[in-house]
XYZ file of C-alpha atoms in Angstrom:
525
model
C 0.001 -0.022 -0.127
C 1.437 3.395 -0.929
C 2.327 5.838 2.035
C -0.327 8.264 3.215
C 0.505 11.581 1.577
C 0.891 14.955 3.228
C 2.885 18.141 2.450
C 4.630 18.540 5.866
C 5.003 15.853 8.474
C 5.800 17.109 11.926
C 7.210 14.546 14.387
C 6.527 15.576 18.011
C 3.580 17.432 19.508
C 5.140 19.716 22.134
C 4.958 23.438 22.037
C 7.463 23.627 19.068
C 5.531 21.071 16.793
C 2.142 22.495 17.687
C 3.272 26.113 16.944
C 4.746 25.019 13.462
C 1.488 22.945 12.731
C -0.698 25.989 13.448
C 1.459 28.427 11.411
C 1.371 25.953 8.412
C -2.352 25.084 8.696
C -3.389 28.718 8.792
C -1.477 29.110 5.545
C -3.571 26.331 3.999
C -0.595 23.825 3.940
C -1.580 20.162 4.401
C 0.116 19.148 7.633
C 0.285 15.926 9.532
C 1.591 15.905 13.270
C 2.412 12.797 15.028
C 3.817 11.843 18.461
C 5.105 8.448 19.670
C 3.296 8.911 23.148
C -0.082 7.071 23.412
C -1.615 9.877 25.174
C -1.077 13.594 25.751
C 1.440 14.113 28.594
C 0.321 15.866 31.708
C 3.626 17.567 32.050
C 4.041 20.932 33.527
C 7.860 21.051 32.893
C 8.481 24.488 31.237
C 7.035 27.327 33.382
C 5.716 29.368 30.532
C 6.172 31.700 27.478
C 8.428 34.626 27.607
C 7.688 38.112 25.999
C 8.661 37.199 22.481
C 6.876 33.855 22.616
C 3.724 35.730 23.776
C 3.912 37.806 20.734
C 4.135 34.683 18.558
C 1.106 33.357 20.400
C -0.810 36.455 19.823
C -0.242 36.171 16.065
C -1.427 32.528 16.192
C -4.555 33.467 18.032
C -4.087 31.827 21.355
C -2.538 34.476 23.683
C -5.780 35.491 25.397
C -6.338 31.872 26.417
C -2.801 31.537 27.651
C -2.892 34.795 29.607
C -6.316 33.697 31.216
C -4.985 30.284 32.163
C -1.611 31.417 33.485
C -0.366 33.947 36.027
C 2.215 36.588 36.301
C 5.664 35.433 37.481
C 5.711 35.444 41.293
C 8.046 37.176 43.753
C 10.744 34.824 45.085
C 11.326 34.157 48.823
C 14.618 32.760 49.666
C 15.370 30.836 52.928
C 18.509 29.594 54.829
C 18.223 27.049 57.431
C 14.328 27.176 57.159
C 14.242 30.921 57.816
C 13.019 33.417 55.285
C 15.912 35.927 54.758
C 15.265 37.762 51.584
C 12.474 38.446 48.911
C 13.106 39.351 45.324
C 10.919 40.180 42.381
C 13.174 40.216 39.204
C 10.232 40.946 36.994
C 9.086 44.089 38.897
C 10.807 46.504 36.617
C 9.792 44.717 33.427
C 6.693 46.952 32.494
C 4.844 47.026 29.222
C 5.790 49.700 26.755
C 4.019 50.823 23.542
C 6.480 48.808 21.441
C 6.592 45.745 23.655
C 3.207 44.777 25.143
C 4.251 41.616 26.883
C 6.893 42.811 29.415
C 6.963 39.722 31.576
C 6.840 35.997 30.899
C 3.547 34.215 31.791
C 3.582 31.259 34.117
C 1.459 28.337 32.823
C 1.837 24.488 33.014
C 3.238 23.156 29.843
C 0.238 20.709 29.471
C -2.195 23.633 29.613
C -0.249 25.589 26.985
C -0.195 22.489 24.817
C -3.921 22.074 25.300
C -4.559 25.598 24.055
C -2.269 25.166 21.006
C -4.160 21.788 20.122
C -7.442 23.446 20.463
C -6.314 26.274 18.084
C -4.828 23.589 15.691
C -8.156 21.710 15.790
C -9.939 24.842 14.348
C -8.142 24.173 11.139
C -9.130 20.516 11.082
C -5.818 19.077 12.166
C -5.290 16.793 15.158
C -2.349 15.083 16.604
C -1.844 11.344 15.743
C -0.883 9.646 18.972
C 1.004 6.439 19.380
C 2.789 6.843 16.075
C 6.513 6.245 16.631
C 8.961 7.096 13.811
C 11.581 4.398 13.150
C 12.659 5.015 9.491
C 13.169 7.922 7.168
C 14.144 7.960 3.551
C 14.123 10.967 1.116
C 14.839 11.659 -2.393
C 14.806 14.831 -4.501
C 11.046 15.305 -4.206
C 9.691 13.586 -1.204
C 10.264 12.026 2.136
C 8.908 8.599 3.304
C 8.547 8.019 7.034
C 8.222 4.556 8.428
C 6.357 4.054 11.709
C 6.806 1.429 14.320
C 3.524 -0.278 13.331
C 4.600 -0.632 9.713
C 2.564 2.274 8.362
C 4.268 4.774 6.013
C 3.590 8.526 5.598
C 4.732 10.176 2.428
C 5.530 13.871 2.784
C 7.321 16.715 0.738
C 8.996 17.743 3.970
C 9.558 16.465 7.518
C 10.339 18.463 10.658
C 11.675 16.894 13.845
C 10.252 18.520 16.931
C 10.741 15.438 18.904
C 12.924 16.593 21.736
C 16.478 16.012 22.958
C 16.347 12.249 22.052
C 14.973 13.081 18.528
C 14.539 10.095 16.344
C 14.477 12.519 13.188
C 17.941 13.785 14.227
C 19.253 10.344 14.777
C 17.909 8.945 11.469
C 19.399 11.961 9.633
C 22.769 11.267 11.228
C 23.176 14.784 12.491
C 25.607 15.106 15.330
C 24.542 16.532 18.742
C 27.868 17.856 20.181
C 28.155 19.151 23.727
C 28.233 17.838 27.241
C 26.156 16.431 30.039
C 27.209 17.515 33.536
C 26.506 14.623 35.841
C 27.466 16.670 38.856
C 24.681 19.146 38.421
C 21.523 17.334 39.044
C 17.995 17.891 40.142
C 14.955 15.792 41.078
C 11.761 17.251 39.812
C 7.958 16.606 39.924
C 4.542 17.936 40.404
C 3.438 17.803 44.050
C 0.235 18.413 45.875
C 1.083 20.465 49.029
C -0.733 22.411 51.640
C 0.736 25.264 53.795
C 3.091 27.361 51.921
C 1.937 30.835 50.587
C 0.777 30.325 46.991
C 1.592 33.906 46.186
C 5.370 33.263 46.418
C 7.988 31.089 44.574
C 9.678 29.557 47.649
C 13.462 28.662 47.460
C 15.241 27.000 50.327
C 19.068 27.063 49.573
C 21.324 25.478 52.218
C 25.022 24.542 51.945
C 24.035 20.831 51.770
C 21.157 21.117 49.276
C 18.019 22.986 48.162
C 14.354 22.688 47.673
C 12.284 25.000 45.315
C 8.450 25.021 45.366
C 6.476 27.113 42.834
C 2.652 27.165 42.667
C 1.245 25.729 39.350
C -1.288 28.280 37.945
C -4.904 26.986 37.578
C -4.505 24.473 40.392
C -5.782 24.668 44.020
C -2.736 22.896 45.619
C -0.409 21.910 42.783
C 3.240 22.933 42.884
C 6.412 22.535 40.804
C 8.949 20.750 43.127
C 12.728 20.837 42.331
C 15.417 19.808 44.668
C 19.049 18.620 44.891
C 18.764 14.824 45.145
C 19.282 12.696 48.249
C 22.185 10.357 48.170
C 22.440 6.729 49.453
C 25.203 5.311 51.560
C 27.502 4.976 48.402
C 26.881 8.568 47.425
C 24.661 7.687 44.428
C 21.559 9.923 43.909
C 18.290 8.552 45.172
C 15.648 8.298 42.439
C 12.713 10.745 42.845
C 9.754 9.647 44.857
C 7.080 11.080 47.142
C 8.877 9.738 50.187
C 12.206 11.217 49.095
C 10.493 14.619 48.352
C 8.916 14.580 51.830
C 12.344 13.918 53.437
C 13.948 16.672 51.397
C 11.117 19.043 52.203
C 11.214 18.543 55.853
C 15.105 18.813 55.952
C 15.251 22.081 54.178
C 12.116 23.793 55.202
C 11.692 22.673 58.855
C 8.025 21.840 57.991
C 6.492 18.403 58.163
C 7.090 16.366 55.059
C 3.581 15.150 55.218
C 2.449 18.545 53.775
C 3.427 16.938 50.525
C 0.607 14.407 49.761
C 1.192 13.464 46.196
C 4.088 13.447 43.683
C 3.649 12.676 39.885
C 5.663 13.296 36.661
C 8.889 12.420 38.554
C 12.086 12.923 36.671
C 15.799 13.508 37.316
C 17.265 16.495 35.440
C 20.960 16.764 34.468
C 22.388 19.821 32.918
C 22.751 19.128 29.113
C 24.415 21.634 26.798
C 24.179 20.325 23.228
C 23.528 21.622 19.782
C 22.931 20.090 16.342
C 25.741 21.098 13.794
C 22.977 21.712 11.106
C 19.277 22.048 11.119
C 18.609 20.763 7.622
C 19.316 17.631 5.561
C 17.601 18.020 2.227
C 13.829 17.971 2.873
C 14.108 17.281 6.508
C 14.564 19.891 9.430
C 15.082 20.064 13.055
C 13.475 22.521 15.565
C 13.312 23.005 19.321
C 15.023 20.506 21.680
C 15.732 18.088 18.666
C 18.190 20.914 17.542
C 19.415 22.314 20.963
C 19.316 21.657 24.641
C 20.808 23.701 27.355
C 20.603 24.689 31.003
C 17.140 25.581 32.302
C 18.603 28.882 33.760
C 16.511 31.707 32.378
C 13.652 29.515 31.012
C 14.740 29.663 27.398
C 14.304 26.084 26.253
C 10.599 25.931 25.263
C 10.758 29.598 24.143
C 13.541 29.028 21.704
C 11.697 25.995 20.214
C 8.574 28.097 19.688
C 10.528 30.864 17.983
C 12.264 28.262 15.762
C 8.890 27.070 14.697
C 7.764 30.581 13.987
C 10.833 31.338 11.800
C 10.547 28.129 9.783
C 6.780 28.146 9.231
C 6.298 31.042 6.825
C 9.285 29.937 4.829
C 8.298 26.380 4.446
C 4.687 27.299 3.573
C 5.873 29.636 0.802
C 8.295 27.071 -0.686
C 5.758 24.287 -0.454
C 3.045 26.506 -2.210
C 5.428 27.460 -4.996
C 5.616 31.078 -3.995
C 9.333 31.010 -3.159
C 12.460 29.357 -4.436
C 13.513 26.421 -2.174
C 16.819 28.406 -1.309
C 14.586 30.416 1.037
C 14.615 27.329 3.367
C 18.369 27.822 3.774
C 17.736 30.931 5.807
C 16.056 28.994 8.616
C 19.444 27.410 9.679
C 21.181 30.788 8.861
C 19.002 32.762 11.274
C 18.176 30.256 14.035
C 21.372 28.322 14.508
C 23.222 31.394 15.696
C 20.353 32.154 17.992
C 20.504 28.619 19.537
C 24.351 29.041 20.090
C 23.803 32.362 21.887
C 21.052 30.889 24.099
C 23.323 28.079 25.074
C 26.010 30.518 26.035
C 23.600 32.794 27.855
C 21.836 30.000 29.754
C 25.339 28.466 30.727
C 26.360 31.824 32.037
C 23.290 32.342 33.969
C 23.583 28.998 35.425
C 27.106 29.645 36.621
C 25.964 32.997 38.149
C 23.131 31.387 39.860
C 25.193 28.582 41.361
C 27.658 31.208 42.716
C 24.812 33.328 44.004
C 23.049 30.544 46.146
C 26.336 29.875 47.957
C 25.548 32.923 49.972
C 22.370 33.608 52.032
C 19.821 35.433 50.148
C 21.012 34.154 46.790
C 18.207 32.531 44.588
C 16.935 31.972 40.995
C 16.399 35.627 40.552
C 19.996 35.841 39.432
C 19.100 33.920 36.301
C 16.663 36.528 35.148
C 18.029 39.395 32.990
C 16.468 41.428 30.251
C 18.013 39.217 27.627
C 16.401 36.054 29.158
C 12.914 37.565 29.320
C 13.010 40.188 26.548
C 11.706 40.282 23.013
C 14.914 39.183 21.402
C 17.591 40.562 19.216
C 16.445 39.733 15.713
C 18.578 38.538 12.704
C 20.802 41.478 11.558
C 23.345 39.006 10.103
C 20.697 37.331 7.788
C 20.733 37.416 4.049
C 16.999 38.366 4.446
C 17.981 41.566 6.287
C 18.736 43.890 3.302
C 20.246 47.293 3.877
C 18.437 49.849 5.730
C 18.496 51.534 9.192
C 17.103 54.311 11.193
C 18.354 55.528 14.550
C 16.167 52.875 16.284
C 15.948 49.949 13.900
C 17.980 48.038 11.480
C 16.949 45.431 8.846
C 16.627 42.138 10.584
C 15.303 43.519 13.907
C 12.084 42.516 15.477
C 9.375 44.796 14.402
C 7.966 46.891 17.288
C 4.457 47.124 18.252
C 2.699 50.610 18.754
C -0.892 51.718 19.581
C -2.418 53.551 16.699
C -5.944 54.434 15.379
C -7.866 53.207 12.401
C -7.867 56.561 10.398
C -11.139 55.754 8.791
C -13.206 54.441 11.740
C -11.269 55.917 14.680
C -11.035 52.522 16.370
C -7.864 51.635 18.237
C -5.540 49.451 16.215
C -2.071 48.182 17.088
C 0.666 47.542 14.740
C 0.664 43.932 15.806
C -2.976 43.614 14.725
C -2.003 44.892 11.325
C 0.889 42.288 11.119
C -1.201 39.394 12.409
C -1.616 36.772 9.757
C 0.359 35.047 7.046
C 1.022 38.152 4.924
C 3.959 40.538 4.579
C 3.236 44.084 5.751
C 4.426 47.372 4.346
C 4.335 50.377 6.585
C 4.706 53.822 4.946
C 5.649 56.669 7.275
C 4.749 60.022 5.635
C 2.397 61.071 2.809
C 5.217 60.570 0.381
C 5.161 56.850 0.697
C 1.484 56.637 -0.795
C 2.676 55.838 -4.345
C 4.910 53.102 -3.216
C 2.171 51.626 -0.993
C -0.224 51.432 -4.017
C 2.336 50.147 -6.309
C 3.409 47.322 -3.989
C -0.084 46.386 -2.979
C -1.122 46.112 -6.602
C 1.787 43.967 -7.623
C 1.483 41.533 -4.650
C -2.299 41.548 -4.126
C -3.076 39.013 -1.369
C 0.496 38.554 -0.234
C 1.129 41.969 1.154
C -1.025 44.470 3.155
C 0.107 48.096 2.926
C -0.592 50.811 5.627
C 0.153 54.487 5.499
C 1.121 55.575 9.048
C 0.461 59.360 9.710
C 0.342 61.571 12.645
C -3.381 61.540 13.087
C -4.389 63.697 10.226
C -6.950 63.007 7.494
C -4.073 62.000 5.222
C -3.976 58.809 7.088
C -7.098 57.791 5.089
C -5.079 57.756 1.867
C -4.322 54.134 1.597
C -4.415 51.179 -0.717
C -7.481 49.425 -2.089
C -9.763 50.652 0.772
C -7.537 49.470 3.564
C -7.621 52.172 6.234
C -4.509 54.038 7.227
C -3.140 54.164 10.792
C -3.161 57.424 12.675
C -0.235 57.588 15.009
C -1.778 60.218 17.390
C 0.750 59.824 20.180
C 3.732 59.346 17.978
C 4.553 55.884 19.463
C 4.987 54.262 16.094
C 7.254 56.982 14.689
C 9.306 56.762 17.863
C 9.594 53.028 17.956
C 10.687 52.905 14.224
C 12.990 55.956 14.475
C 11.242 58.163 11.961
C 11.696 61.806 12.197
C 8.926 64.328 11.347
C 8.813 65.082 7.616
C 10.502 61.771 6.694
C 9.115 59.438 4.222
C 10.241 55.955 4.944
C 9.017 52.393 3.987
C 9.451 49.427 6.355
C 8.824 45.969 4.934
C 7.825 43.512 7.612
C 8.178 39.853 7.222
C 5.457 37.270 8.157
C 7.319 36.562 11.348
C 7.304 40.231 12.365
C 10.845 41.068 11.645
C 11.980 43.962 9.546
C 13.030 42.722 6.083
C 13.853 46.262 4.541
C 13.969 49.861 5.362
C 14.158 52.274 2.457
C 13.274 55.819 1.507
C 9.876 56.219 -0.333
C 11.839 57.385 -3.416
C 13.189 53.800 -3.785
C 10.020 52.177 -4.776
C 11.836 49.432 -6.609
C 13.600 48.181 -3.423
C 10.377 46.622 -2.011
C 9.644 44.665 -5.305
C 13.192 43.599 -5.531
C 13.216 42.319 -2.012
C 9.932 40.317 -2.355
C 11.155 38.969 -5.724
C 14.529 37.889 -4.619
C 13.988 36.990 -1.016
C 10.563 35.760 -0.353
C 7.676 35.666 -2.636
C 8.668 34.644 -6.093
C 10.560 31.642 -7.424
C 13.907 32.562 -9.003
């Protein structure tokens, strides 16, 4: 029997795989997503999306559900010898700004985030195939054939491995996963039911001979994330995680009765892994998320880097698969995301070292791992071949495109730039009345692929836009400020579908927009 056909096969249904599946499905790409697990995991491992991932989730249409189901990051209380000695709120100064609406990460159990993503994916008629383990992968110049453990085969034009640190896709492709595992840095982890500690705090007991960390799981009455240094037996070997072990560790470091912990599930032993694939693509097969990179949990960057991998790959894969772009566009996925993963690995390793030093002293805690770089919106892709020449005092090509509150110049209704960007299209912003001819020309030439908006300072000229699309009135000047446009300047900004700046050019250089779209994104060479 011939293999079941699909355009893109995604292996792995964690946050990375689900993000990619949604992004492809909303672009009308036929996608199949499978997972070897026989049931959806009730895992709360990652503590939630950071600011940039929240922007991605807004574009995918799930951010409101995630915000409602989660909670703001909590203040941290540090203890020594069972006594509270210091409080810290490393997120207190991370406040929303007009150009960055999600200043802080959102705490949410990973299973709940995955549930929200699966619900969104289901609106496109796509559901995860459970109990489908990949065991074989063969590709030629035009297709990939995946063999499953039950003997079934799936034929696809492309396959993406989003199947974690032990990725079957990566192993079948023969991609190396260089790095190290530090057996001396180990934690036992699990979800516990506990009564007693204040659920408005993230509790951290750090002693010279060990530690216990307890953080409430949002959306539960008595559920907590439990992390601790493991017990050791008489030979010095770590004791496997269990409720009884957790109770002993809890009593030892907190001075509270161990019986306050009544249940422990999703038990695991965590070792610090720092590894990265040496390439993200072999022919028609790609890696994303933990399949491509794993690193220290310091800073909470693992899941978020995977979500952002998927967001980078999705629009490129969709355009190539639909014949709108040359296959060379897919080379820019590794070009852009591999350096990001390398930087994340270095950053998380440095934050882990800093945290391990901090907790040696009373009052030190996990707040040391938090910096603007770990929680912020990201640095963009200035080095990319998709970042054409162009800059203002605030932005360069390749940077993340800022948000800004504006007003629909026709209706007067509030309309943010992120709302204008939302969807699978390119966006062309024209600051200044002199950009109107370029907006009209670009919109006419790329109808359906590009939306063009004139951004003005709140005057009637903001109504002058393309094909009836309302202009954006920048009454407070937040858009001009974020994009570094001076009064009287006429400047065009071409925004990629993943909300990064592709091109910055004066309005007089109308051809630059068409050349960028033709050469870099929309049309086959």
